[in-house]
Amino acid sequence: MAAELGTLLDQLHELLERHQRILILGHKDADGDTLGCSLAFAEALRDRGKRVQVVIPPPVSSRYAWMPGFSEIAPSVPEDGWSLVLFFDAGNLERSGGSADSIPADAVIVNVDHHTSNSRYGTLNIIDPEASAVGQMCLEMLEHFGWPITPTIAQNLYTALLTDTGGFRHENTDTRALADAARLAALGADPAHVATMVYKSWPLSTVRLSGLAIADIQEDLGGRLAWVRVTRRMLHEAGAVMSESEGIIDTVNTLAGLEVAIVFKEVRARLTKISVRTRGTVDAAALCERFGGGGHQRAAGAEIELPLDLAVSEVLQAAREAVAAAKEA
Ligand SMILES: [Mn+2]
């Protein structure tokens, strides 16, 4: 561990020992990483006698409802004199979905993240872009503190690592990720159970929605660019809600020869969300930043205040330019 990181972890340890009322924030459109870190740290802190509340803005996908501690998540910040706030896996405070507005003005904010685009909004910023998942950073923190890691903590952190590596398929699946996965399994995480709950537990409506969207898949640039739309009409037809569209991008990303995969989600009449995955040299985060979003080089997203059709044409134009620029580079 780098000396600088060791100092940061000592500072965090001191803050956690000193404060009694600790608020934990997960980011909106919650994924396995933000959930796993939040729930693992909540358990670790409760075991140390702390008053803890995990707050994650709804809707939180029910595919994670089996995670230990999930039922204790609150949708908004209850007033309880929180003096320390931990925010996991969020590149900026807006990712709290408004929860940050309810934090007491004098609260200390700890920003624990792995996004290169992180805005360093915390009082203490612990950023490790080399980490495949923030869950790995949490594992290192708990080990650095010498705090016990229970099987349920290990289960939550393993889930963070499994999901942020796309089931150990993304390019961030490196020796550190695999070694940490083995350590978490040794600590009591159950890889087969987590895989079943995360990847083999979709409701019928989710599979139907995926089918409707995928049936209308479009491609361009000889298959280097592919996209699908998830419309309000498809949701109605499948009996699904928009959060069930989360896995569709991974199906688009199974195409051979693909460089940029995009899913357009018609959230409202004038709000379109995009999910982007890239291979080769195209930077997904850079593409999404052009539309006010962000993320990682290989996986990013944005919320665009445009009707679906307009968002599709603007983003596709930018994606074509990005693929062309990547070819020349
Ligand atoms: Mn993450």
Tab-separated table of C-alpha atoms and ligand atoms in Angstrom:
chain	number	residue	atom	x	y	z
A	1	MET	CA	0.000	0.000	0.000
A	2	ALA	CA	1.286	3.464	-0.912
A	3	ALA	CA	2.430	5.578	2.055
A	4	GLU	CA	0.045	8.377	1.091
A	5	LEU	CA	-2.932	5.992	1.078
A	6	GLY	CA	-1.861	4.632	4.476
A	7	THR	CA	-1.949	8.198	5.880
A	8	LEU	CA	-5.431	8.780	4.432
A	9	LEU	CA	-6.692	5.536	5.952
A	10	ASP	CA	-5.243	6.533	9.346
A	11	GLN	CA	-7.098	9.856	9.066
A	12	LEU	CA	-10.329	8.014	8.202
A	13	HIS	CA	-9.811	5.624	11.128
A	14	GLU	CA	-9.410	8.576	13.484
A	15	LEU	CA	-12.625	10.183	12.136
A	16	LEU	CA	-14.582	6.939	12.514
A	17	GLU	CA	-13.396	6.484	16.113
A	18	ARG	CA	-14.233	10.113	17.005
A	19	HIS	CA	-17.736	10.398	15.492
A	20	GLN	CA	-20.808	8.559	16.824
A	21	ARG	CA	-23.521	9.441	14.291
A	22	ILE	CA	-22.391	8.368	10.888
A	23	LEU	CA	-24.380	8.753	7.690
A	24	ILE	CA	-23.552	6.535	4.716
A	25	LEU	CA	-24.625	7.647	1.247
A	26	GLY	CA	-24.874	5.482	-1.851
A	27	HIS	CA	-25.265	6.978	-5.304
A	28	LYS	CA	-28.500	7.169	-7.304
A	29	ASP	CA	-29.150	4.410	-9.835
A	30	ALA	CA	-27.497	2.284	-7.165
A	31	ASP	CA	-25.269	-0.539	-8.359
A	32	GLY	CA	-23.676	-3.471	-6.553
A	33	ASP	CA	-20.554	-1.466	-5.720
A	34	THR	CA	-22.191	1.489	-3.977
A	35	LEU	CA	-24.604	-0.901	-2.195
A	36	GLY	CA	-21.944	-3.410	-1.175
A	37	CYS	CA	-19.644	-0.731	0.254
A	38	SER	CA	-22.460	1.076	2.069
A	39	LEU	CA	-23.936	-2.062	3.622
A	40	ALA	CA	-20.534	-3.531	4.540
A	41	PHE	CA	-19.366	-0.337	6.228
A	42	ALA	CA	-22.703	0.094	8.010
A	43	GLU	CA	-22.324	-3.366	9.556
A	44	ALA	CA	-18.680	-2.777	10.493
A	45	LEU	CA	-19.538	0.542	12.168
A	46	ARG	CA	-22.584	-0.830	14.009
A	47	ASP	CA	-20.330	-3.602	15.319
A	48	ARG	CA	-18.202	-0.763	16.802
A	49	GLY	CA	-21.273	0.680	18.578
A	50	LYS	CA	-21.871	3.538	16.132
A	51	ARG	CA	-25.256	4.932	15.151
A	52	VAL	CA	-25.402	4.441	11.369
A	53	GLN	CA	-27.923	5.120	8.618
A	54	VAL	CA	-27.519	4.119	4.978
A	55	VAL	CA	-29.355	6.438	2.567
A	56	ILE	CA	-29.741	5.622	-1.128
A	57	PRO	CA	-32.214	7.489	-3.357
A	58	PRO	CA	-35.018	5.359	-4.821
A	59	PRO	CA	-35.638	3.506	-6.948
A	60	VAL	CA	-33.081	0.903	-5.881
A	61	SER	CA	-33.241	-2.173	-8.110
A	62	SER	CA	-34.848	-5.138	-6.358
A	63	ARG	CA	-32.175	-7.383	-7.884
A	64	TYR	CA	-30.017	-6.389	-4.881
A	65	ALA	CA	-32.729	-6.853	-2.239
A	66	TRP	CA	-31.094	-10.068	-0.989
A	67	MET	CA	-27.903	-8.255	0.063
A	68	PRO	CA	-27.287	-8.399	3.846
A	69	GLY	CA	-28.653	-5.203	5.452
A	70	PHE	CA	-30.603	-4.063	2.358
A	71	SER	CA	-33.870	-3.634	4.306
A	72	GLU	CA	-32.279	-0.961	6.513
A	73	ILE	CA	-31.663	1.444	3.611
A	74	ALA	CA	-33.599	4.738	3.919
A	75	PRO	CA	-34.763	6.740	0.859
A	76	SER	CA	-33.819	10.132	2.345
A	77	VAL	CA	-31.724	11.544	5.173
A	78	PRO	CA	-33.472	11.445	8.592
A	79	GLU	CA	-32.575	14.327	10.933
A	80	ASP	CA	-30.348	12.880	13.606
A	81	GLY	CA	-27.367	15.170	14.050
A	82	TRP	CA	-25.094	13.359	11.612
A	83	SER	CA	-21.549	14.644	12.071
A	84	LEU	CA	-19.708	12.333	9.668
A	85	VAL	CA	-20.813	11.361	6.162
A	86	LEU	CA	-19.285	8.585	4.063
A	87	PHE	CA	-20.093	8.618	0.344
A	88	PHE	CA	-19.050	5.532	-1.626
A	89	ASP	CA	-18.494	5.169	-5.385
A	90	ALA	CA	-19.649	8.657	-6.401
A	91	GLY	CA	-17.627	10.990	-8.640
A	92	ASN	CA	-19.515	14.068	-7.445
A	93	LEU	CA	-22.049	15.157	-4.793
A	94	GLU	CA	-24.887	15.357	-7.342
A	95	ARG	CA	-24.755	11.560	-7.451
A	96	SER	CA	-26.394	11.583	-4.002
A	97	GLY	CA	-29.659	12.459	-5.755
A	98	GLY	CA	-30.316	15.400	-3.442
A	99	SER	CA	-29.339	13.649	-0.183
A	100	ALA	CA	-26.254	15.883	0.055
A	101	ASP	CA	-28.609	18.873	0.507
A	102	SER	CA	-29.822	17.336	3.801
A	103	ILE	CA	-26.346	16.944	5.322
A	104	PRO	CA	-25.676	19.239	8.328
A	105	ALA	CA	-23.449	22.126	7.176
A	106	ASP	CA	-20.706	21.286	9.695
A	107	ALA	CA	-20.576	17.562	8.865
A	108	VAL	CA	-17.276	16.046	7.761
A	109	ILE	CA	-17.618	14.404	4.329
A	110	VAL	CA	-15.463	11.447	3.335
A	111	ASN	CA	-15.328	10.741	-0.391
A	112	VAL	CA	-14.325	7.135	-1.153
A	113	ASP	CA	-14.217	6.466	-4.886
A	114	HIS	CA	-12.412	5.029	-7.893
A	115	HIS	CA	-13.665	7.239	-10.738
A	116	THR	CA	-10.877	9.190	-12.473
A	117	SER	CA	-13.376	12.029	-13.012
A	118	ASN	CA	-13.901	12.458	-9.224
A	119	SER	CA	-14.435	16.126	-8.270
A	120	ARG	CA	-12.735	15.736	-4.820
A	121	TYR	CA	-15.815	17.102	-3.033
A	122	GLY	CA	-14.937	15.601	0.336
A	123	THR	CA	-13.284	16.954	3.466
A	124	LEU	CA	-11.231	13.771	3.104
A	125	ASN	CA	-10.830	12.313	-0.397
A	126	ILE	CA	-9.729	8.703	-0.755
A	127	ILE	CA	-9.548	8.035	-4.485
A	128	ASP	CA	-7.989	4.960	-6.051
A	129	PRO	CA	-8.560	4.857	-9.836
A	130	GLU	CA	-6.594	1.584	-9.925
A	131	ALA	CA	-9.277	-0.168	-7.878
A	132	SER	CA	-11.685	-2.218	-10.012
A	133	ALA	CA	-14.380	-1.623	-7.377
A	134	VAL	CA	-14.630	0.636	-4.328
A	135	GLY	CA	-15.461	-2.615	-2.514
A	136	GLN	CA	-11.748	-3.481	-2.711
A	137	MET	CA	-10.868	-0.163	-1.077
A	138	CYS	CA	-13.328	-0.975	1.722
A	139	LEU	CA	-11.692	-4.376	2.202
A	140	GLU	CA	-8.282	-2.687	2.506
A	141	MET	CA	-9.691	-0.112	4.933
A	142	LEU	CA	-11.230	-2.688	7.262
A	143	GLU	CA	-8.017	-4.734	7.175
A	144	HIS	CA	-5.925	-1.588	7.800
A	145	PHE	CA	-8.108	-0.738	10.824
A	146	GLY	CA	-7.806	-4.315	12.097
A	147	TRP	CA	-11.620	-4.573	12.290
A	148	PRO	CA	-13.250	-8.004	11.995
A	149	ILE	CA	-14.629	-8.856	8.548
A	150	THR	CA	-17.744	-10.995	9.027
A	151	PRO	CA	-19.108	-13.346	6.335
A	152	THR	CA	-21.908	-10.832	5.595
A	153	ILE	CA	-19.416	-7.963	5.201
A	154	ALA	CA	-17.385	-10.212	2.882
A	155	GLN	CA	-20.551	-11.114	0.950
A	156	ASN	CA	-21.397	-7.437	0.367
A	157	LEU	CA	-17.846	-6.512	-0.677
A	158	TYR	CA	-17.609	-9.551	-2.971
A	159	THR	CA	-20.874	-8.423	-4.615
A	160	ALA	CA	-19.340	-4.963	-5.174
A	161	LEU	CA	-16.304	-6.526	-6.857
A	162	LEU	CA	-18.261	-9.069	-8.911
A	163	THR	CA	-20.669	-6.481	-10.315
A	164	ASP	CA	-18.108	-3.728	-11.029
A	165	THR	CA	-16.013	-6.209	-13.029
A	166	GLY	CA	-19.124	-7.408	-14.900
A	167	GLY	CA	-18.794	-10.871	-13.421
A	168	PHE	CA	-14.978	-10.767	-13.847
A	169	ARG	CA	-15.276	-10.079	-17.574
A	170	HIS	CA	-14.374	-6.364	-17.906
A	171	GLU	CA	-10.811	-5.192	-18.572
A	172	ASN	CA	-10.536	-4.136	-14.919
A	173	THR	CA	-10.432	-7.830	-13.974
A	174	ASP	CA	-6.775	-7.801	-12.922
A	175	THR	CA	-4.680	-9.847	-10.499
A	176	ARG	CA	-5.629	-7.543	-7.621
A	177	ALA	CA	-9.359	-8.025	-8.304
A	178	LEU	CA	-9.006	-11.799	-8.505
A	179	ALA	CA	-6.818	-11.952	-5.388
A	180	ASP	CA	-9.308	-9.788	-3.453
A	181	ALA	CA	-12.163	-12.016	-4.637
A	182	ALA	CA	-10.306	-15.044	-3.274
A	183	ARG	CA	-9.678	-13.244	0.032
A	184	LEU	CA	-13.363	-12.323	0.340
A	185	ALA	CA	-14.394	-15.915	-0.441
A	186	ALA	CA	-11.998	-17.101	2.269
A	187	LEU	CA	-13.661	-14.612	4.659
A	188	GLY	CA	-17.073	-16.159	3.999
A	189	ALA	CA	-18.452	-14.703	0.763
A	190	ASP	CA	-20.303	-17.327	-1.299
A	191	PRO	CA	-19.426	-16.756	-5.011
A	192	ALA	CA	-22.005	-19.204	-6.394
A	193	HIS	CA	-24.813	-17.707	-4.299
A	194	VAL	CA	-23.902	-14.130	-5.220
A	195	ALA	CA	-23.656	-15.044	-8.936
A	196	THR	CA	-27.086	-16.667	-8.800
A	197	MET	CA	-28.666	-13.712	-7.024
A	198	VAL	CA	-27.059	-11.106	-9.306
A	199	TYR	CA	-27.089	-12.803	-12.710
A	200	LYS	CA	-29.722	-15.556	-12.553
A	201	SER	CA	-32.619	-13.939	-10.700
A	202	TRP	CA	-34.273	-11.658	-13.225
A	203	PRO	CA	-38.080	-11.459	-13.160
A	204	LEU	CA	-39.889	-12.359	-16.386
A	205	SER	CA	-40.683	-8.670	-17.018
A	206	THR	CA	-36.948	-7.864	-17.082
A	207	VAL	CA	-36.152	-10.582	-19.618
A	208	ARG	CA	-39.149	-9.507	-21.741
A	209	LEU	CA	-38.015	-5.864	-21.666
A	210	SER	CA	-34.521	-6.909	-22.704
A	211	GLY	CA	-36.012	-8.925	-25.565
A	212	LEU	CA	-38.134	-6.017	-26.825
A	213	ALA	CA	-35.185	-3.617	-26.753
A	214	ILE	CA	-32.686	-6.064	-28.284
A	215	ALA	CA	-35.117	-7.063	-31.066
A	216	ASP	CA	-34.824	-3.493	-32.371
A	217	ILE	CA	-31.004	-3.242	-32.129
A	218	GLN	CA	-29.368	-0.914	-34.654
A	219	GLU	CA	-25.793	-0.810	-35.886
A	220	ASP	CA	-23.605	1.542	-37.881
A	221	LEU	CA	-19.996	1.950	-39.055
A	222	GLY	CA	-19.837	-1.676	-40.097
A	223	GLY	CA	-20.839	-2.909	-36.656
A	224	ARG	CA	-18.381	-0.789	-34.662
A	225	LEU	CA	-21.306	1.194	-33.224
A	226	ALA	CA	-24.529	-0.422	-31.959
A	227	TRP	CA	-27.423	0.924	-29.945
A	228	VAL	CA	-30.858	0.110	-28.607
A	229	ARG	CA	-33.731	2.194	-27.274
A	230	VAL	CA	-35.789	1.419	-24.184
A	231	THR	CA	-39.074	3.284	-24.642
A	232	ARG	CA	-42.010	3.939	-22.313
A	233	ARG	CA	-44.053	1.791	-24.679
A	234	MET	CA	-41.666	-1.164	-24.214
A	235	LEU	CA	-41.912	-0.793	-20.417
A	236	HIS	CA	-45.691	-0.929	-20.691
A	237	GLU	CA	-45.610	-3.919	-23.012
A	238	ALA	CA	-43.206	-5.858	-20.775
A	239	GLY	CA	-44.863	-4.766	-17.518
A	240	ALA	CA	-41.471	-3.469	-16.403
A	241	VAL	CA	-40.000	-0.338	-14.790
A	242	MET	CA	-36.990	1.528	-16.170
A	243	SER	CA	-34.566	0.225	-13.528
A	244	GLU	CA	-35.042	-3.228	-15.075
A	245	SER	CA	-33.192	-2.030	-18.191
A	246	GLU	CA	-29.857	-2.007	-16.331
A	247	GLY	CA	-28.555	-5.269	-17.849
A	248	ILE	CA	-29.465	-4.563	-21.490
A	249	ILE	CA	-26.182	-2.757	-22.182
A	250	ASP	CA	-24.297	-5.967	-21.395
A	251	THR	CA	-26.279	-7.846	-24.046
A	252	VAL	CA	-25.545	-5.137	-26.649
A	253	ASN	CA	-21.894	-5.427	-25.621
A	254	THR	CA	-21.793	-9.116	-26.600
A	255	LEU	CA	-21.659	-8.192	-30.333
A	256	ALA	CA	-18.494	-9.183	-32.191
A	257	GLY	CA	-16.376	-6.306	-33.497
A	258	LEU	CA	-18.138	-3.669	-31.429
A	259	GLU	CA	-16.353	-0.496	-30.264
A	260	VAL	CA	-19.231	1.544	-28.821
A	261	ALA	CA	-22.483	0.186	-27.334
A	262	ILE	CA	-25.219	2.597	-26.268
A	263	VAL	CA	-28.574	2.117	-24.554
A	264	PHE	CA	-31.009	5.058	-24.747
A	265	LYS	CA	-33.639	5.098	-22.003
A	266	GLU	CA	-36.769	7.185	-22.399
A	267	VAL	CA	-37.187	8.189	-18.750
A	268	ARG	CA	-39.657	11.018	-19.416
A	269	ALA	CA	-40.858	13.032	-22.404
A	270	ARG	CA	-37.840	15.330	-22.132
A	271	LEU	CA	-35.345	13.188	-20.194
A	272	THR	CA	-33.229	10.488	-21.804
A	273	LYS	CA	-30.607	8.481	-19.931
A	274	ILE	CA	-27.756	6.835	-21.783
A	275	SER	CA	-25.489	3.945	-20.814
A	276	VAL	CA	-22.294	3.545	-22.825
A	277	ARG	CA	-19.769	0.700	-23.039
A	278	THR	CA	-16.649	0.822	-25.181
A	279	ARG	CA	-13.835	-1.378	-26.373
A	280	GLY	CA	-10.712	-0.373	-28.304
A	281	THR	CA	-9.625	3.239	-27.910
A	282	VAL	CA	-12.954	5.075	-27.524
A	283	ASP	CA	-13.299	6.663	-24.064
A	284	ALA	CA	-16.845	6.152	-22.709
A	285	ALA	CA	-16.381	8.742	-19.935
A	286	ALA	CA	-15.228	11.413	-22.423
A	287	LEU	CA	-18.223	10.710	-24.669
A	288	CYS	CA	-20.666	10.989	-21.748
A	289	GLU	CA	-18.979	14.102	-20.355
A	290	ARG	CA	-20.024	15.891	-23.568
A	291	PHE	CA	-23.607	15.387	-22.329
A	292	GLY	CA	-23.013	16.284	-18.677
A	293	GLY	CA	-22.354	12.712	-17.510
A	294	GLY	CA	-19.254	10.729	-16.652
A	295	GLY	CA	-17.885	7.408	-15.487
A	296	HIS	CA	-15.033	5.152	-16.490
A	297	GLN	CA	-13.114	4.695	-19.764
A	298	ARG	CA	-15.041	1.515	-20.550
A	299	ALA	CA	-18.406	2.231	-18.869
A	300	ALA	CA	-20.155	5.563	-18.460
A	301	GLY	CA	-23.530	7.260	-18.518
A	302	ALA	CA	-25.363	10.564	-18.752
A	303	GLU	CA	-28.782	12.152	-18.268
A	304	ILE	CA	-29.792	14.301	-21.202
A	305	GLU	CA	-32.712	16.723	-21.007
A	306	LEU	CA	-33.964	15.959	-24.488
A	307	PRO	CA	-36.725	13.790	-25.962
A	308	LEU	CA	-35.545	10.310	-26.940
A	309	ASP	CA	-35.271	10.914	-30.700
A	310	LEU	CA	-33.229	14.107	-30.303
A	311	ALA	CA	-30.954	12.501	-27.714
A	312	VAL	CA	-30.403	9.541	-30.058
A	313	SER	CA	-29.371	11.737	-32.996
A	314	GLU	CA	-27.077	13.990	-30.906
A	315	VAL	CA	-25.344	11.143	-29.080
A	316	LEU	CA	-24.942	9.018	-32.223
A	317	GLN	CA	-23.333	11.995	-33.975
A	318	ALA	CA	-20.860	12.335	-31.094
A	319	ALA	CA	-20.270	8.573	-30.996
A	320	ARG	CA	-19.521	8.467	-34.755
A	321	GLU	CA	-17.002	11.286	-34.291
A	322	ALA	CA	-15.445	9.441	-31.340
A	323	VAL	CA	-15.075	6.211	-33.338
A	324	ALA	CA	-13.601	8.140	-36.302
A	325	ALA	CA	-11.162	10.008	-34.018
A	326	ALA	CA	-10.178	6.770	-32.299
A	327	LYS	CA	-9.421	5.199	-35.696
A	328	GLU	CA	-7.111	8.066	-36.635
A	329	ALA	CA	-5.324	8.105	-33.282
B	1	MN	MN	-17.825	1.404	-8.668
